[in-house]
Coordinates of C-alpha atoms and ligand atoms in Angstrom, one line a residue:
M1 CA -15.6 -11.3 -32.4
K2 CA -17.9 -13.9 -30.8
I3 CA -17.6 -14.5 -27.1
A4 CA -16.5 -18.1 -26.7
D5 CA -15.8 -18.3 -23.0
V6 CA -16.7 -16.4 -19.8
R7 CA -15.1 -17.3 -16.5
V8 CA -15.5 -15.9 -13.0
I9 CA -12.4 -16.3 -10.9
V10 CA -12.6 -15.8 -7.1
T11 CA -9.2 -15.6 -5.4
C12 CA -7.9 -14.4 -2.0
P13 CA -4.2 -13.3 -2.2
G14 CA -4.5 -11.7 1.2
R15 CA -8.0 -10.4 0.5
N16 CA -10.9 -11.5 -1.8
F17 CA -11.1 -10.5 -5.4
V18 CA -13.7 -11.5 -8.1
T19 CA -12.5 -11.2 -11.7
L20 CA -14.4 -11.8 -14.9
K21 CA -12.4 -13.1 -17.9
I22 CA -13.9 -13.1 -21.3
T23 CA -12.4 -15.0 -24.3
T24 CA -13.3 -14.5 -27.9
E25 CA -13.4 -17.2 -30.6
S26 CA -10.2 -15.7 -32.0
G27 CA -8.5 -16.1 -28.6
L28 CA -8.5 -12.4 -27.4
T29 CA -9.0 -12.2 -23.7
G30 CA -10.3 -9.3 -21.5
V31 CA -10.6 -8.9 -17.7
G32 CA -12.9 -7.0 -15.5
D33 CA -12.9 -6.5 -11.8
A34 CA -16.2 -7.6 -10.0
T35 CA -15.1 -7.2 -6.4
L36 CA -17.7 -6.0 -3.9
N37 CA -16.1 -6.0 -0.5
G38 CA -17.8 -8.3 2.0
R39 CA -20.5 -9.4 -0.6
E40 CA -18.2 -11.0 -3.2
L41 CA -20.1 -14.2 -3.9
A42 CA -23.3 -12.4 -4.7
V43 CA -21.6 -10.8 -7.7
A44 CA -19.9 -14.1 -8.6
S45 CA -23.3 -15.8 -8.7
Y46 CA -24.9 -13.0 -10.6
L47 CA -22.3 -13.3 -13.3
N48 CA -22.0 -17.1 -13.3
D49 CA -25.7 -17.9 -13.1
H50 CA -27.4 -15.1 -14.9
V51 CA -24.9 -13.2 -17.1
R52 CA -22.6 -15.8 -18.5
P53 CA -25.3 -17.7 -20.5
L54 CA -26.4 -14.4 -22.0
L55 CA -22.9 -13.5 -23.2
L56 CA -21.8 -16.7 -24.9
G57 CA -22.0 -16.3 -28.6
R58 CA -22.6 -12.6 -28.5
D59 CA -20.4 -10.1 -30.4
A60 CA -17.7 -8.8 -28.0
S61 CA -17.3 -5.6 -30.0
Q62 CA -20.9 -4.4 -29.2
I63 CA -20.1 -2.8 -25.9
N64 CA -22.9 -0.3 -25.9
D65 CA -25.6 -2.9 -26.9
I66 CA -24.4 -5.4 -24.3
W67 CA -24.4 -2.7 -21.6
Q68 CA -28.0 -1.8 -22.3
Y69 CA -29.0 -5.4 -22.8
L70 CA -27.7 -6.3 -19.3
Y71 CA -29.0 -3.1 -17.7
K72 CA -32.5 -2.7 -19.2
G73 CA -32.8 -6.4 -20.0
A74 CA -32.7 -7.4 -16.3
Y75 CA -35.8 -5.1 -15.6
W76 CA -34.4 -4.7 -12.0
R77 CA -32.0 -1.7 -12.3
R78 CA -29.1 -0.3 -10.4
G79 CA -27.8 -1.5 -7.0
P80 CA -24.2 -2.5 -6.1
V81 CA -24.5 -6.2 -7.1
T82 CA -26.0 -5.5 -10.6
M83 CA -23.8 -2.6 -11.4
T84 CA -20.6 -4.4 -10.3
A85 CA -21.5 -7.3 -12.5
I86 CA -22.2 -5.1 -15.5
A87 CA -19.0 -3.2 -14.8
A88 CA -17.0 -6.4 -14.9
V89 CA -18.4 -7.3 -18.4
D90 CA -18.0 -3.7 -19.7
T91 CA -14.3 -3.5 -18.5
A92 CA -13.4 -6.9 -20.0
L93 CA -15.0 -5.8 -23.3
W94 CA -13.0 -2.5 -23.4
D95 CA -9.9 -4.6 -22.7
I96 CA -10.7 -6.8 -25.7
K97 CA -11.6 -3.8 -27.9
G98 CA -8.2 -2.3 -27.1
K99 CA -6.4 -5.5 -28.0
A100 CA -8.4 -5.9 -31.2
A101 CA -7.5 -2.4 -32.2
G102 CA -3.8 -2.7 -31.1
M103 CA -4.2 0.3 -28.8
P104 CA -4.3 1.1 -25.1
V105 CA -7.8 1.9 -24.0
Y106 CA -7.0 5.6 -23.4
Q107 CA -6.4 5.9 -27.1
L108 CA -9.9 4.6 -27.8
L109 CA -11.2 7.2 -25.4
G110 CA -9.6 10.0 -27.4
G111 CA -6.1 10.0 -26.1
K112 CA -4.2 11.4 -23.2
A113 CA -5.4 14.8 -21.8
R114 CA -2.5 14.9 -19.3
E115 CA 0.9 13.3 -18.8
G116 CA 0.0 11.3 -15.6
V117 CA -2.6 10.8 -13.1
L118 CA -2.2 12.7 -9.8
V119 CA -2.8 10.3 -6.9
Y120 CA -3.2 10.6 -3.1
G121 CA -1.7 8.2 -0.6
H122 CA -3.1 7.1 2.8
A123 CA -1.2 8.2 5.9
N124 CA -2.6 6.9 9.1
G125 CA -1.5 6.5 12.7
A126 CA -2.9 5.2 16.0
T127 CA -2.1 8.6 17.5
L128 CA -1.9 12.2 16.2
D129 CA 1.9 12.1 16.4
E130 CA 2.1 8.9 14.5
A131 CA -0.3 10.2 11.8
V132 CA 1.7 13.4 11.4
A133 CA 5.0 11.4 11.0
E134 CA 3.3 9.1 8.5
V135 CA 2.4 12.1 6.3
G136 CA 6.1 12.9 6.2
R137 CA 6.9 9.4 5.0
F138 CA 4.5 9.8 2.1
L139 CA 6.0 13.2 1.2
D140 CA 9.4 11.7 1.3
R141 CA 8.3 9.1 -1.2
G142 CA 7.2 11.7 -3.7
Y143 CA 3.5 11.9 -3.0
R144 CA 2.0 15.3 -3.8
A145 CA -1.3 14.6 -2.1
V146 CA -1.8 12.7 1.2
R147 CA -5.0 11.7 3.0
V148 CA -4.6 11.7 6.8
Q149 CA -6.5 9.5 9.3
S150 CA -5.7 9.1 13.0
G151 CA -7.0 7.2 16.0
V152 CA -9.2 9.4 18.1
P153 CA -8.4 9.8 21.8
G154 CA -11.1 7.9 23.8
L155 CA -12.0 5.5 21.0
A156 CA -10.5 2.0 20.8
A157 CA -10.4 1.9 17.0
T158 CA -11.6 4.1 14.1
Y159 CA -12.0 4.0 10.3
G160 CA -8.8 4.5 8.3
V161 CA -6.2 3.4 10.9
G162 CA -4.6 0.2 9.6
K163 CA -3.2 -2.7 11.5
G164 CA -0.3 -2.9 9.2
R165 CA 1.7 0.2 8.0
D166 CA 1.3 0.2 4.2
F167 CA -1.5 -2.1 3.3
Y168 CA -4.7 -0.9 5.0
E169 CA -7.5 -3.4 4.9
P170 CA -10.7 -2.9 6.8
A171 CA -12.4 -6.2 6.1
T172 CA -11.6 -9.0 8.6
A173 CA -11.8 -12.7 7.9
G174 CA -14.3 -14.7 9.8
T175 CA -18.0 -15.6 10.0
R176 CA -19.1 -12.3 11.8
P177 CA -18.1 -8.7 11.2
E178 CA -15.8 -7.0 13.8
E179 CA -17.7 -4.3 15.8
T180 CA -16.3 -0.9 16.6
V181 CA -17.5 1.9 18.8
W182 CA -17.9 5.5 17.7
A183 CA -18.5 8.9 19.5
T184 CA -19.0 11.9 17.2
E185 CA -18.2 14.5 19.9
K186 CA -14.7 13.0 20.5
Y187 CA -14.0 13.0 16.8
L188 CA -15.3 16.5 16.1
D189 CA -13.1 17.9 18.8
F190 CA -10.1 16.1 17.6
A191 CA -10.1 16.3 13.8
P192 CA -9.2 20.1 13.5
K193 CA -6.3 19.5 15.8
L194 CA -5.0 16.8 13.5
F195 CA -5.2 19.1 10.4
D196 CA -3.5 21.8 12.4
A197 CA -0.6 19.5 13.5
V198 CA -0.1 18.2 9.9
R199 CA 0.1 21.7 8.4
E200 CA 2.3 22.9 11.3
A201 CA 4.8 20.0 10.7
H202 CA 4.7 19.8 6.9
G203 CA 3.4 23.1 5.6
F204 CA 1.0 23.9 2.8
G205 CA 3.1 22.7 -0.2
F206 CA 1.0 19.5 -0.8
H207 CA -2.6 18.5 -1.0
L208 CA -4.2 17.3 2.3
L209 CA -7.3 15.1 2.3
H210 CA -9.4 13.5 4.9
D211 CA -12.2 10.9 4.9
V212 CA -15.1 11.2 7.5
H213 CA -16.6 7.9 6.3
H214 CA -20.2 8.9 6.4
R215 CA -20.4 9.4 10.2
L216 CA -21.8 12.9 10.7
T217 CA -25.1 14.7 10.4
P218 CA -25.2 17.6 7.9
I219 CA -24.9 20.3 10.6
E220 CA -22.0 18.4 12.3
A221 CA -20.3 18.1 8.9
A222 CA -20.8 21.9 8.3
R223 CA -19.1 22.6 11.7
L224 CA -16.1 20.4 10.7
G225 CA -15.9 21.9 7.2
K226 CA -15.8 25.4 8.8
A227 CA -13.2 24.4 11.4
A228 CA -11.1 22.9 8.6
E229 CA -11.0 26.0 6.4
P230 CA -7.7 27.4 7.7
Y231 CA -5.9 24.1 6.8
R232 CA -7.2 24.3 3.2
L233 CA -8.1 20.7 2.7
F234 CA -8.1 19.4 -0.9
W235 CA -11.3 17.7 0.2
L236 CA -13.4 16.4 3.0
E237 CA -14.7 13.1 1.9
D238 CA -18.1 11.4 2.7
P239 CA -19.0 13.8 5.5
I240 CA -22.5 12.4 5.9
S241 CA -24.3 9.1 4.8
E242 CA -24.9 9.3 1.1
E243 CA -28.5 8.3 0.6
L244 CA -30.0 11.8 1.0
Q245 CA -28.6 14.0 -1.7
E246 CA -30.4 17.1 -0.4
G247 CA -28.4 16.7 2.9
F248 CA -25.4 18.2 1.2
R249 CA -27.1 21.5 0.6
L250 CA -26.9 22.3 4.3
I251 CA -23.2 21.6 4.4
R252 CA -22.7 23.8 1.4
R253 CA -24.4 26.8 3.0
H254 CA -21.8 26.9 5.8
T255 CA -18.4 26.1 4.4
V256 CA -16.1 26.5 1.5
T257 CA -14.2 23.3 2.3
P258 CA -14.4 21.2 -0.9
I259 CA -16.6 18.1 -0.6
A260 CA -16.0 14.7 -2.2
V261 CA -18.5 11.9 -2.3
G262 CA -19.6 8.8 -4.3
E263 CA -17.6 5.7 -3.5
V264 CA -20.8 3.8 -2.6
Y265 CA -22.8 5.2 -5.5
N266 CA -23.3 2.9 -8.5
S267 CA -25.2 4.9 -11.1
I268 CA -25.6 8.4 -12.4
W269 CA -29.0 8.5 -10.7
D270 CA -27.4 8.3 -7.3
C271 CA -25.5 11.6 -7.8
H272 CA -27.2 13.6 -10.5
R273 CA -28.7 16.1 -8.0
L274 CA -25.4 16.5 -6.2
I275 CA -23.8 17.3 -9.5
T276 CA -26.4 19.4 -11.2
E277 CA -27.0 21.5 -8.1
Q278 CA -23.2 21.8 -7.5
L279 CA -23.4 20.5 -4.0
I280 CA -20.1 18.7 -4.3
D281 CA -16.7 19.3 -5.8
Y282 CA -15.4 15.8 -6.5
I283 CA -17.3 12.7 -7.6
R284 CA -15.7 9.4 -6.3
T285 CA -17.5 6.8 -8.3
T286 CA -15.2 4.3 -10.0
V287 CA -15.2 1.7 -12.7
V288 CA -15.9 -1.5 -10.7
H289 CA -19.0 -0.3 -8.7
A290 CA -20.5 2.2 -11.2
G291 CA -21.2 0.1 -14.4
G292 CA -17.7 0.1 -15.9
I293 CA -15.9 2.5 -18.2
T294 CA -19.1 3.1 -20.3
H295 CA -21.3 4.3 -17.4
L296 CA -18.6 6.1 -15.4
R297 CA -17.7 8.1 -18.5
R298 CA -21.3 9.4 -18.5
I299 CA -21.1 10.4 -14.9
F300 CA -17.8 12.2 -15.5
D301 CA -19.3 14.0 -18.5
L302 CA -22.3 15.2 -16.5
A303 CA -19.9 16.3 -13.7
A304 CA -17.8 18.3 -16.2
L305 CA -20.7 20.4 -17.2
Y306 CA -21.2 21.5 -13.6
H307 CA -17.5 22.1 -12.7
V308 CA -17.4 18.9 -10.6
K309 CA -14.1 17.1 -10.9
T310 CA -13.3 13.4 -10.7
G311 CA -11.7 11.7 -7.6
S312 CA -12.2 8.0 -8.0
H313 CA -12.2 5.5 -5.2
G314 CA -9.0 3.4 -5.3
A315 CA -8.9 1.4 -2.0
T316 CA -7.2 -2.0 -1.9
D317 CA -10.5 -3.9 -2.2
L318 CA -10.6 -2.7 -5.8
S319 CA -8.3 -5.0 -7.7
P320 CA -5.5 -3.9 -10.0
V321 CA -7.9 -4.6 -12.9
C322 CA -10.1 -1.8 -11.7
M323 CA -7.2 0.5 -11.1
A324 CA -5.8 -0.1 -14.6
A325 CA -9.2 0.7 -16.1
A326 CA -9.7 3.8 -13.9
L327 CA -6.3 5.2 -15.1
H328 CA -7.2 5.0 -18.7
L329 CA -10.3 7.1 -18.0
D330 CA -8.5 9.4 -15.6
I331 CA -5.9 10.3 -18.1
S332 CA -8.3 11.0 -20.9
V333 CA -11.2 13.0 -19.3
P334 CA -11.2 16.8 -19.2
N335 CA -12.4 17.2 -15.6
F336 CA -9.9 14.8 -13.9
G337 CA -9.2 15.9 -10.3
I338 CA -7.3 13.2 -8.4
Q339 CA -7.2 9.4 -8.1
E340 CA -7.0 7.5 -4.8
Y341 CA -4.1 5.0 -4.7
M342 CA -3.3 2.4 -2.1
P343 CA -0.6 0.0 -3.3
H344 CA -1.7 -3.7 -3.2
T345 CA 0.3 -6.3 -1.4
P346 CA 3.0 -8.2 -3.4
E347 CA 0.8 -11.3 -3.4
T348 CA -2.0 -9.4 -5.1
D349 CA 0.3 -7.7 -7.5
A350 CA 1.7 -11.2 -8.5
V351 CA -1.8 -12.5 -9.2
F352 CA -2.7 -9.4 -11.3
P353 CA 0.4 -8.5 -13.3
H354 CA 0.0 -4.9 -14.6
S355 CA 1.9 -2.3 -16.4
Y356 CA 0.8 0.9 -14.6
R357 CA 3.5 2.5 -12.5
F358 CA 3.9 5.1 -9.8
E359 CA 6.3 7.9 -10.7
D360 CA 6.7 11.3 -9.0
G361 CA 3.4 11.4 -7.2
M362 CA 1.5 10.2 -10.3
L363 CA 0.3 6.9 -11.8
I364 CA 1.0 6.3 -15.4
P365 CA -1.1 3.7 -17.3
G366 CA 0.7 1.2 -19.5
D367 CA 0.9 1.6 -23.3
E368 CA 0.2 -1.9 -24.5
P369 CA -3.1 -2.7 -26.2
G370 CA -6.1 -3.0 -23.9
L371 CA -5.9 -2.2 -20.2
G372 CA -2.4 -3.5 -19.5
V373 CA -3.5 -5.9 -16.7
D374 CA -4.1 -9.6 -16.5
I375 CA -4.9 -12.4 -14.0
D376 CA -2.5 -15.3 -13.4
E377 CA -5.1 -18.0 -13.1
E378 CA -2.7 -20.7 -11.8
L379 CA -1.5 -18.4 -9.1
A380 CA -5.0 -17.2 -8.3
A381 CA -6.1 -20.8 -7.8
R382 CA -3.6 -21.2 -4.9
Y383 CA -5.6 -18.6 -2.8
P384 CA -9.1 -19.9 -2.1
Y385 CA -11.9 -17.6 -1.1
R386 CA -12.1 -16.7 2.6
Q387 CA -15.3 -15.3 4.1
A388 CA -14.6 -11.7 5.4
Y389 CA -16.7 -8.7 6.4
L390 CA -16.4 -5.0 6.7
P391 CA -16.8 -3.8 10.3
V392 CA -20.1 -2.8 11.9
N393 CA -20.0 0.4 13.9
R394 CA -22.0 1.3 17.0
L395 CA -22.4 4.3 19.2
E396 CA -21.3 4.0 22.8
D397 CA -24.9 3.1 23.8
G398 CA -25.1 0.3 21.3
T399 CA -27.0 2.0 18.5
V400 CA -25.9 0.8 15.1
H401 CA -24.2 3.8 13.3
D402 CA -22.7 4.3 9.8
W403 CA -19.3 2.6 9.6
Ligands
GCO501 C1 -11.7 5.0 0.8 C2 -12.8 4.1 1.3 C3 -12.4 2.8 1.7 C4 -13.7 1.9 2.0 C5 -13.5 0.5 1.5 C6 -14.7 -0.3 1.8 O1 -11.9 6.2 0.9 O2 -10.7 4.5 0.4 O3 -13.6 4.8 2.3 O4 -11.5 2.7 2.7 O5 -13.9 1.9 3.4 O6 -13.2 0.6 0.2 O7 -14.5 -1.5 1.2
MG502 MG1 -13.7 6.8 1.5

């Protein structure tokens, strides 16, 4: 199963995606997502200039060896660009292995451990009332878990509140990032009122989630976690910036609100302390940014030992290729918790035909050999790359803050 061709496809059907496509001499193809929001071309160059020449002629069935060859062989380890590039190769090779075996990838991982993958949707509104009403729309559509985000009185814009209704996209096209203004006091006063209003309107018969997006200090996060306890959140996500794993210990001392973290982590080393010291409840790493199926499986296995469940990132800047791969893992691991799900736009879905489907609050992976996802290269070519950035966040006095 020699690798005969390696192509990096950059396309922008509404937002940028980088996809790796590997073809074997016998004509089998596999795809891997390589999208790193706002820094897409760095990964495209890493793959094209440094990885492609190493893959040509190699045996596509040797996933473990190729993973180690790219990881240890680079000498420089970890980091989002490297780990996203390795993830793309790994994902494409699992896709090929599934096709070669005539089995969906979840079968290669030991088979289904559940019938479907519980997902949470994103309800958001510019005001509290709008956000509460949006939660209702998601429940009407069959979601069993909903994340709520709302505009904060006194702040012009905040994380998680989309410009459109269904297709939230934080990156904006242009040559400079958009800048937003943040005030922790305003948010901390408001957030418990939001949870209260949601539970008051819709009750407790569904899972409620919320993303703080890295903006608090540990003691502020502890205060919010404590205030949120009566509303029994499924999780409070990214309460503080994620570099300092020890910071989570302080939050843990003060609240029983479950904590989820990890969408910006890219290796097991970024989260091993959080997991082994049981400082979190859900690990949010996913296929595209954490070294592919091979490495993510190791993170999930470590987490299982310490009663930490999975809750993979699934925003729209992760392509349907990543989502398909994530679902095969989600459905097979023992410690699955939940999967984030934001539907892609129809333009994106057309570029990436896929067989996973939403049913009754769950996503179901396809049953065909491989991952059940592809890229329509002709269509992709019609959407050239557009420079875009994630926003930069400042405090009211101009200090740069976590976005
Ligand atoms: C989430 C994430 C996203 C990120 C985005 C950055 O929980 O879905 O926080 O909204 O901000 O993926 O590119
Ligand atoms: Mg998040």
